Amino acid sequence: MTRSKVAFILVSFIAILCLLLIPGQYVRTFGQPEVLVLDNGWRISLNGTVIQEDNPQKIVRTDVRVIKKGDVLTMSRTLPSGSGYYYPSLYIRTQGAALDVLIDGMLYYSHDKEAILNNTQVESGSHFIDLPMSIAGSTLTINLYAGSSYAFLGVEPPVLSSYRSLMEYELHLNFLPLMVSIFLCVYGVSFLVISLYFVLQTPNLLGQVVSSLICIDVGIWMLSAYDLLSIIMGGHHATRLESITLYLLIPLLYLYLSSMRKPFRKQIYTAIAVISSAVCVMLAVGIAINMLPIHIVNIPFALIALLATILVLRIRFGARAGAKREESESLRIAGLLVLIATFWL
């Protein structure tokens, strides 16, 4: 690859980065919403045993030890007198835990308790809870019921404000992943339509079609992983969608490699790709129809992803790496390696 082409790629990357970052910093200087992050002053207990920590975000594994399904983390504090918002709302993000919200000891909001009782999958998600107007000085109690062993690790502090301010605050907080994911989805759909239009007229467009599907898949994964779908559209199925899109990335990666054809002349590459893709598709279908717990398949997926990474590295730096290769093929494999590296990070 010539120096001019390398310079062009670097300039393009910097330009896209500036387009994503600069508007976000510019927008944040106007109308910064007034929110109250409740990150201290809590009395926290696990199954009745008090934890020596008043910030829920600082809870670590040594505080909660081994968590079993159904364990209860209770957080209680008095709301400050300056929290008299007009139409106040509370934002809480749960991670694999059911939720109860009590005000002065009275149950005000509940979510996913049935999943704990029925021993089914507990969804993660964002909760925007409308509160009574006269909440200043009230006692707020939040009960989290563990649906998995990681439910109480990295608990985010609740945020108090008006509903609109909470929406603006969370979207501003996740401005970069929001813009990147929207860009990937829009670009992927546009590129897919263009590719499908020309696929009947021009041969060998499989790579372009699959790359557009990868963009859409990664965009939806980012929206789900950062809980932006729950914030924008409501509902609490982002965790399920996050896992499905992540598992479908492996078959798409192998399809993209197969569009180059050369790597898959070896039968061993084809066998690895077919078996790995079939396992990932079955896992995705099992999660979609609620037959498999979302997080029980993380280890097998990690092994499949590691095998895919080794295979791509083998293709790029293997025995035939020094053989003559088309420049476009080298660039596409390099792009895949960058994508894989970011996902591992």
PDB file of N, CA, C and O in Angstrom, residues 215-256:
ATOM      1  N   CYS A 215     -22.278  -4.047   9.337  1.00  0.00           N
ATOM      2  CA  CYS A 215     -22.486  -2.689   9.859  1.00  0.00           C
ATOM      3  C   CYS A 215     -23.799  -2.593  10.624  1.00  0.00           C
ATOM      4  O   CYS A 215     -23.846  -2.037  11.730  1.00  0.00           O
ATOM      5  N   ILE A 216     -24.869  -3.131  10.056  1.00  0.00           N
ATOM      6  CA  ILE A 216     -26.174  -3.093  10.719  1.00  0.00           C
ATOM      7  C   ILE A 216     -26.125  -3.880  12.022  1.00  0.00           C
ATOM      8  O   ILE A 216     -26.637  -3.427  13.064  1.00  0.00           O
ATOM      9  N   ASP A 217     -25.501  -5.056  11.980  1.00  0.00           N
ATOM     10  CA  ASP A 217     -25.422  -5.918  13.164  1.00  0.00           C
ATOM     11  C   ASP A 217     -24.654  -5.235  14.294  1.00  0.00           C
ATOM     12  O   ASP A 217     -25.106  -5.215  15.448  1.00  0.00           O
ATOM     13  N   VAL A 218     -23.506  -4.638  13.962  1.00  0.00           N
ATOM     14  CA  VAL A 218     -22.704  -3.959  14.990  1.00  0.00           C
ATOM     15  C   VAL A 218     -23.434  -2.720  15.509  1.00  0.00           C
ATOM     16  O   VAL A 218     -23.386  -2.419  16.710  1.00  0.00           O
ATOM     17  N   GLY A 219     -24.139  -2.004  14.625  1.00  0.00           N
ATOM     18  CA  GLY A 219     -24.903  -0.844  15.062  1.00  0.00           C
ATOM     19  C   GLY A 219     -26.001  -1.208  16.049  1.00  0.00           C
ATOM     20  O   GLY A 219     -26.169  -0.552  17.084  1.00  0.00           O
ATOM     21  N   ILE A 220     -26.741  -2.270  15.747  1.00  0.00           N
ATOM     22  CA  ILE A 220     -27.799  -2.723  16.664  1.00  0.00           C
ATOM     23  C   ILE A 220     -27.182  -3.234  17.962  1.00  0.00           C
ATOM     24  O   ILE A 220     -27.721  -2.997  19.056  1.00  0.00           O
ATOM     25  N   TRP A 221     -26.043  -3.912  17.867  1.00  0.00           N
ATOM     26  CA  TRP A 221     -25.369  -4.403  19.079  1.00  0.00           C
ATOM     27  C   TRP A 221     -24.978  -3.230  19.987  1.00  0.00           C
ATOM     28  O   TRP A 221     -25.165  -3.288  21.204  1.00  0.00           O
ATOM     29  N   MET A 222     -24.444  -2.151  19.400  1.00  0.00           N
ATOM     30  CA  MET A 222     -24.041  -0.998  20.213  1.00  0.00           C
ATOM     31  C   MET A 222     -25.248  -0.335  20.870  1.00  0.00           C
ATOM     32  O   MET A 222     -25.206   0.046  22.043  1.00  0.00           O
ATOM     33  N   LEU A 223     -26.337  -0.198  20.113  1.00  0.00           N
ATOM     34  CA  LEU A 223     -27.550   0.386  20.690  1.00  0.00           C
ATOM     35  C   LEU A 223     -28.053  -0.443  21.867  1.00  0.00           C
ATOM     36  O   LEU A 223     -28.549   0.096  22.859  1.00  0.00           O
ATOM     37  N   SER A 224     -27.909  -1.767  21.757  1.00  0.00           N
ATOM     38  CA  SER A 224     -28.366  -2.647  22.829  1.00  0.00           C
ATOM     39  C   SER A 224     -27.377  -2.685  23.988  1.00  0.00           C
ATOM     40  O   SER A 224     -27.777  -2.645  25.154  1.00  0.00           O
ATOM     41  N   ALA A 225     -26.081  -2.743  23.677  1.00  0.00           N
ATOM     42  CA  ALA A 225     -25.068  -2.868  24.728  1.00  0.00           C
ATOM     43  C   ALA A 225     -25.032  -1.644  25.629  1.00  0.00           C
ATOM     44  O   ALA A 225     -24.801  -1.757  26.833  1.00  0.00           O
ATOM     45  N   TYR A 226     -25.250  -0.464  25.061  1.00  0.00           N
ATOM     46  CA  TYR A 226     -25.272   0.767  25.852  1.00  0.00           C
ATOM     47  C   TYR A 226     -26.673   1.111  26.344  1.00  0.00           C
ATOM     48  O   TYR A 226     -26.894   2.216  26.840  1.00  0.00           O
ATOM     49  N   ASP A 227     -27.615   0.185  26.160  1.00  0.00           N
ATOM     50  CA  ASP A 227     -28.986   0.335  26.662  1.00  0.00           C
ATOM     51  C   ASP A 227     -29.711   1.515  26.028  1.00  0.00           C
ATOM     52  O   ASP A 227     -30.662   2.063  26.608  1.00  0.00           O
ATOM     53  N   LEU A 228     -29.281   1.921  24.847  1.00  0.00           N
ATOM     54  CA  LEU A 228     -29.902   3.070  24.187  1.00  0.00           C
ATOM     55  C   LEU A 228     -31.267   2.711  23.609  1.00  0.00           C
ATOM     56  O   LEU A 228     -32.152   3.572  23.522  1.00  0.00           O
ATOM     57  N   LEU A 229     -31.459   1.450  23.222  1.00  0.00           N
ATOM     58  CA  LEU A 229     -32.768   1.031  22.715  1.00  0.00           C
ATOM     59  C   LEU A 229     -33.822   1.140  23.804  1.00  0.00           C
ATOM     60  O   LEU A 229     -34.955   1.566  23.549  1.00  0.00           O
ATOM     61  N   SER A 230     -33.453   0.741  25.023  1.00  0.00           N
ATOM     62  CA  SER A 230     -34.405   0.849  26.129  1.00  0.00           C
ATOM     63  C   SER A 230     -34.736   2.300  26.432  1.00  0.00           C
ATOM     64  O   SER A 230     -35.880   2.636  26.759  1.00  0.00           O
ATOM     65  N   ILE A 231     -33.738   3.182  26.316  1.00  0.00           N
ATOM     66  CA  ILE A 231     -33.964   4.598  26.603  1.00  0.00           C
ATOM     67  C   ILE A 231     -34.851   5.234  25.538  1.00  0.00           C
ATOM     68  O   ILE A 231     -35.785   5.987  25.843  1.00  0.00           O
ATOM     69  N   ILE A 232     -34.589   4.918  24.264  1.00  0.00           N
ATOM     70  CA  ILE A 232     -35.297   5.573  23.169  1.00  0.00           C
ATOM     71  C   ILE A 232     -36.674   4.949  22.930  1.00  0.00           C
ATOM     72  O   ILE A 232     -37.676   5.654  22.775  1.00  0.00           O
ATOM     73  N   MET A 233     -36.735   3.614  22.917  1.00  0.00           N
ATOM     74  CA  MET A 233     -37.956   2.925  22.504  1.00  0.00           C
ATOM     75  C   MET A 233     -38.733   2.327  23.665  1.00  0.00           C
ATOM     76  O   MET A 233     -39.888   1.920  23.500  1.00  0.00           O
ATOM     77  N   GLY A 234     -38.130   2.236  24.847  1.00  0.00           N
ATOM     78  CA  GLY A 234     -38.801   1.580  25.960  1.00  0.00           C
ATOM     79  C   GLY A 234     -38.645   0.071  25.850  1.00  0.00           C
ATOM     80  O   GLY A 234     -38.073  -0.466  24.904  1.00  0.00           O
ATOM     81  N   GLY A 235     -39.188  -0.650  26.834  1.00  0.00           N
ATOM     82  CA  GLY A 235     -39.043  -2.104  26.831  1.00  0.00           C
ATOM     83  C   GLY A 235     -37.757  -2.532  27.496  1.00  0.00           C
ATOM     84  O   GLY A 235     -36.853  -1.721  27.743  1.00  0.00           O
ATOM     85  N   HIS A 236     -37.648  -3.817  27.761  1.00  0.00           N
ATOM     86  CA  HIS A 236     -36.485  -4.337  28.477  1.00  0.00           C
ATOM     87  C   HIS A 236     -35.977  -5.622  27.819  1.00  0.00           C
ATOM     88  O   HIS A 236     -35.724  -6.622  28.478  1.00  0.00           O
ATOM     89  N   HIS A 237     -35.843  -5.573  26.492  1.00  0.00           N
ATOM     90  CA  HIS A 237     -35.344  -6.732  25.764  1.00  0.00           C
ATOM     91  C   HIS A 237     -34.004  -6.446  25.091  1.00  0.00           C
ATOM     92  O   HIS A 237     -33.585  -7.180  24.211  1.00  0.00           O
ATOM     93  N   ALA A 238     -33.344  -5.360  25.517  1.00  0.00           N
ATOM     94  CA  ALA A 238     -32.081  -4.988  24.886  1.00  0.00           C
ATOM     95  C   ALA A 238     -30.997  -6.027  25.149  1.00  0.00           C
ATOM     96  O   ALA A 238     -30.160  -6.296  24.286  1.00  0.00           O
ATOM     97  N   THR A 239     -30.999  -6.638  26.337  1.00  0.00           N
ATOM     98  CA  THR A 239     -29.967  -7.632  26.655  1.00  0.00           C
ATOM     99  C   THR A 239     -30.077  -8.840  25.748  1.00  0.00           C
ATOM    100  O   THR A 239     -29.068  -9.379  25.278  1.00  0.00           O
ATOM    101  N   ARG A 240     -31.297  -9.277  25.497  1.00  0.00           N
ATOM    102  CA  ARG A 240     -31.511 -10.416  24.602  1.00  0.00           C
ATOM    103  C   ARG A 240     -31.048 -10.067  23.189  1.00  0.00           C
ATOM    104  O   ARG A 240     -30.368 -10.869  22.524  1.00  0.00           O
ATOM    105  N   LEU A 241     -31.404  -8.876  22.719  1.00  0.00           N
ATOM    106  CA  LEU A 241     -31.004  -8.453  21.379  1.00  0.00           C
ATOM    107  C   LEU A 241     -29.495  -8.273  21.298  1.00  0.00           C
ATOM    108  O   LEU A 241     -28.871  -8.569  20.271  1.00  0.00           O
ATOM    109  N   GLU A 242     -28.878  -7.792  22.375  1.00  0.00           N
ATOM    110  CA  GLU A 242     -27.419  -7.643  22.410  1.00  0.00           C
ATOM    111  C   GLU A 242     -26.729  -8.982  22.201  1.00  0.00           C
ATOM    112  O   GLU A 242     -25.774  -9.095  21.421  1.00  0.00           O
ATOM    113  N   SER A 243     -27.202 -10.029  22.889  1.00  0.00           N
ATOM    114  CA  SER A 243     -26.589 -11.346  22.757  1.00  0.00           C
ATOM    115  C   SER A 243     -26.808 -11.919  21.366  1.00  0.00           C
ATOM    116  O   SER A 243     -25.890 -12.492  20.761  1.00  0.00           O
ATOM    117  N   ILE A 244     -28.019 -11.767  20.817  1.00  0.00           N
ATOM    118  CA  ILE A 244     -28.323 -12.318  19.503  1.00  0.00           C
ATOM    119  C   ILE A 244     -27.439 -11.692  18.429  1.00  0.00           C
ATOM    120  O   ILE A 244     -26.845 -12.394  17.600  1.00  0.00           O
ATOM    121  N   THR A 245     -27.326 -10.359  18.436  1.00  0.00           N
ATOM    122  CA  THR A 245     -26.505  -9.691  17.423  1.00  0.00           C
ATOM    123  C   THR A 245     -25.030 -10.032  17.586  1.00  0.00           C
ATOM    124  O   THR A 245     -24.298 -10.129  16.596  1.00  0.00           O
ATOM    125  N   LEU A 246     -24.589 -10.234  18.819  1.00  0.00           N
ATOM    126  CA  LEU A 246     -23.194 -10.597  19.038  1.00  0.00           C
ATOM    127  C   LEU A 246     -22.902 -11.983  18.477  1.00  0.00           C
ATOM    128  O   LEU A 246     -21.874 -12.205  17.824  1.00  0.00           O
ATOM    129  N   TYR A 247     -23.804 -12.943  18.694  1.00  0.00           N
ATOM    130  CA  TYR A 247     -23.590 -14.300  18.194  1.00  0.00           C
ATOM    131  C   TYR A 247     -23.679 -14.366  16.669  1.00  0.00           C
ATOM    132  O   TYR A 247     -22.986 -15.156  16.041  1.00  0.00           O
ATOM    133  N   LEU A 248     -24.537 -13.530  16.074  1.00  0.00           N
ATOM    134  CA  LEU A 248     -24.663 -13.530  14.615  1.00  0.00           C
ATOM    135  C   LEU A 248     -23.456 -12.898  13.936  1.00  0.00           C
ATOM    136  O   LEU A 248     -23.279 -13.050  12.724  1.00  0.00           O
ATOM    137  N   LEU A 249     -22.624 -12.200  14.693  1.00  0.00           N
ATOM    138  CA  LEU A 249     -21.444 -11.579  14.097  1.00  0.00           C
ATOM    139  C   LEU A 249     -20.453 -12.626  13.584  1.00  0.00           C
ATOM    140  O   LEU A 249     -19.783 -12.404  12.571  1.00  0.00           O
ATOM    141  N   ILE A 250     -20.367 -13.781  14.250  1.00  0.00           N
ATOM    142  CA  ILE A 250     -19.435 -14.835  13.822  1.00  0.00           C
ATOM    143  C   ILE A 250     -19.811 -15.400  12.450  1.00  0.00           C
ATOM    144  O   ILE A 250     -18.964 -15.474  11.550  1.00  0.00           O
ATOM    145  N   PRO A 251     -21.083 -15.820  12.224  1.00  0.00           N
ATOM    146  CA  PRO A 251     -21.440 -16.276  10.869  1.00  0.00           C
ATOM    147  C   PRO A 251     -21.225 -15.204   9.802  1.00  0.00           C
ATOM    148  O   PRO A 251     -20.782 -15.525   8.687  1.00  0.00           O
ATOM    149  N   LEU A 252     -21.524 -13.942  10.134  1.00  0.00           N
ATOM    150  CA  LEU A 252     -21.309 -12.873   9.161  1.00  0.00           C
ATOM    151  C   LEU A 252     -19.829 -12.704   8.848  1.00  0.00           C
ATOM    152  O   LEU A 252     -19.447 -12.447   7.698  1.00  0.00           O
ATOM    153  N   LEU A 253     -18.988 -12.855   9.873  1.00  0.00           N
ATOM    154  CA  LEU A 253     -17.540 -12.750   9.657  1.00  0.00           C
ATOM    155  C   LEU A 253     -17.054 -13.845   8.704  1.00  0.00           C
ATOM    156  O   LEU A 253     -16.273 -13.580   7.784  1.00  0.00           O
ATOM    157  N   TYR A 254     -17.533 -15.073   8.924  1.00  0.00           N
ATOM    158  CA  TYR A 254     -17.116 -16.172   8.040  1.00  0.00           C
ATOM    159  C   TYR A 254     -17.669 -15.999   6.630  1.00  0.00           C
ATOM    160  O   TYR A 254     -17.002 -16.350   5.638  1.00  0.00           O
ATOM    161  N   LEU A 255     -18.890 -15.467   6.504  1.00  0.00           N
ATOM    162  CA  LEU A 255     -19.435 -15.190   5.177  1.00  0.00           C
ATOM    163  C   LEU A 255     -18.586 -14.152   4.455  1.00  0.00           C
ATOM    164  O   LEU A 255     -18.348 -14.241   3.246  1.00  0.00           O
ATOM    165  N   TYR A 256     -18.125 -13.164   5.200  1.00  0.00           N
ATOM    166  CA  TYR A 256     -17.287 -12.135   4.607  1.00  0.00           C
ATOM    167  C   TYR A 256     -15.959 -12.722   4.124  1.00  0.00           C
ATOM    168  O   TYR A 256     -15.472 -12.391   3.036  1.00  0.00           O
TER     169      TYR A 256
END
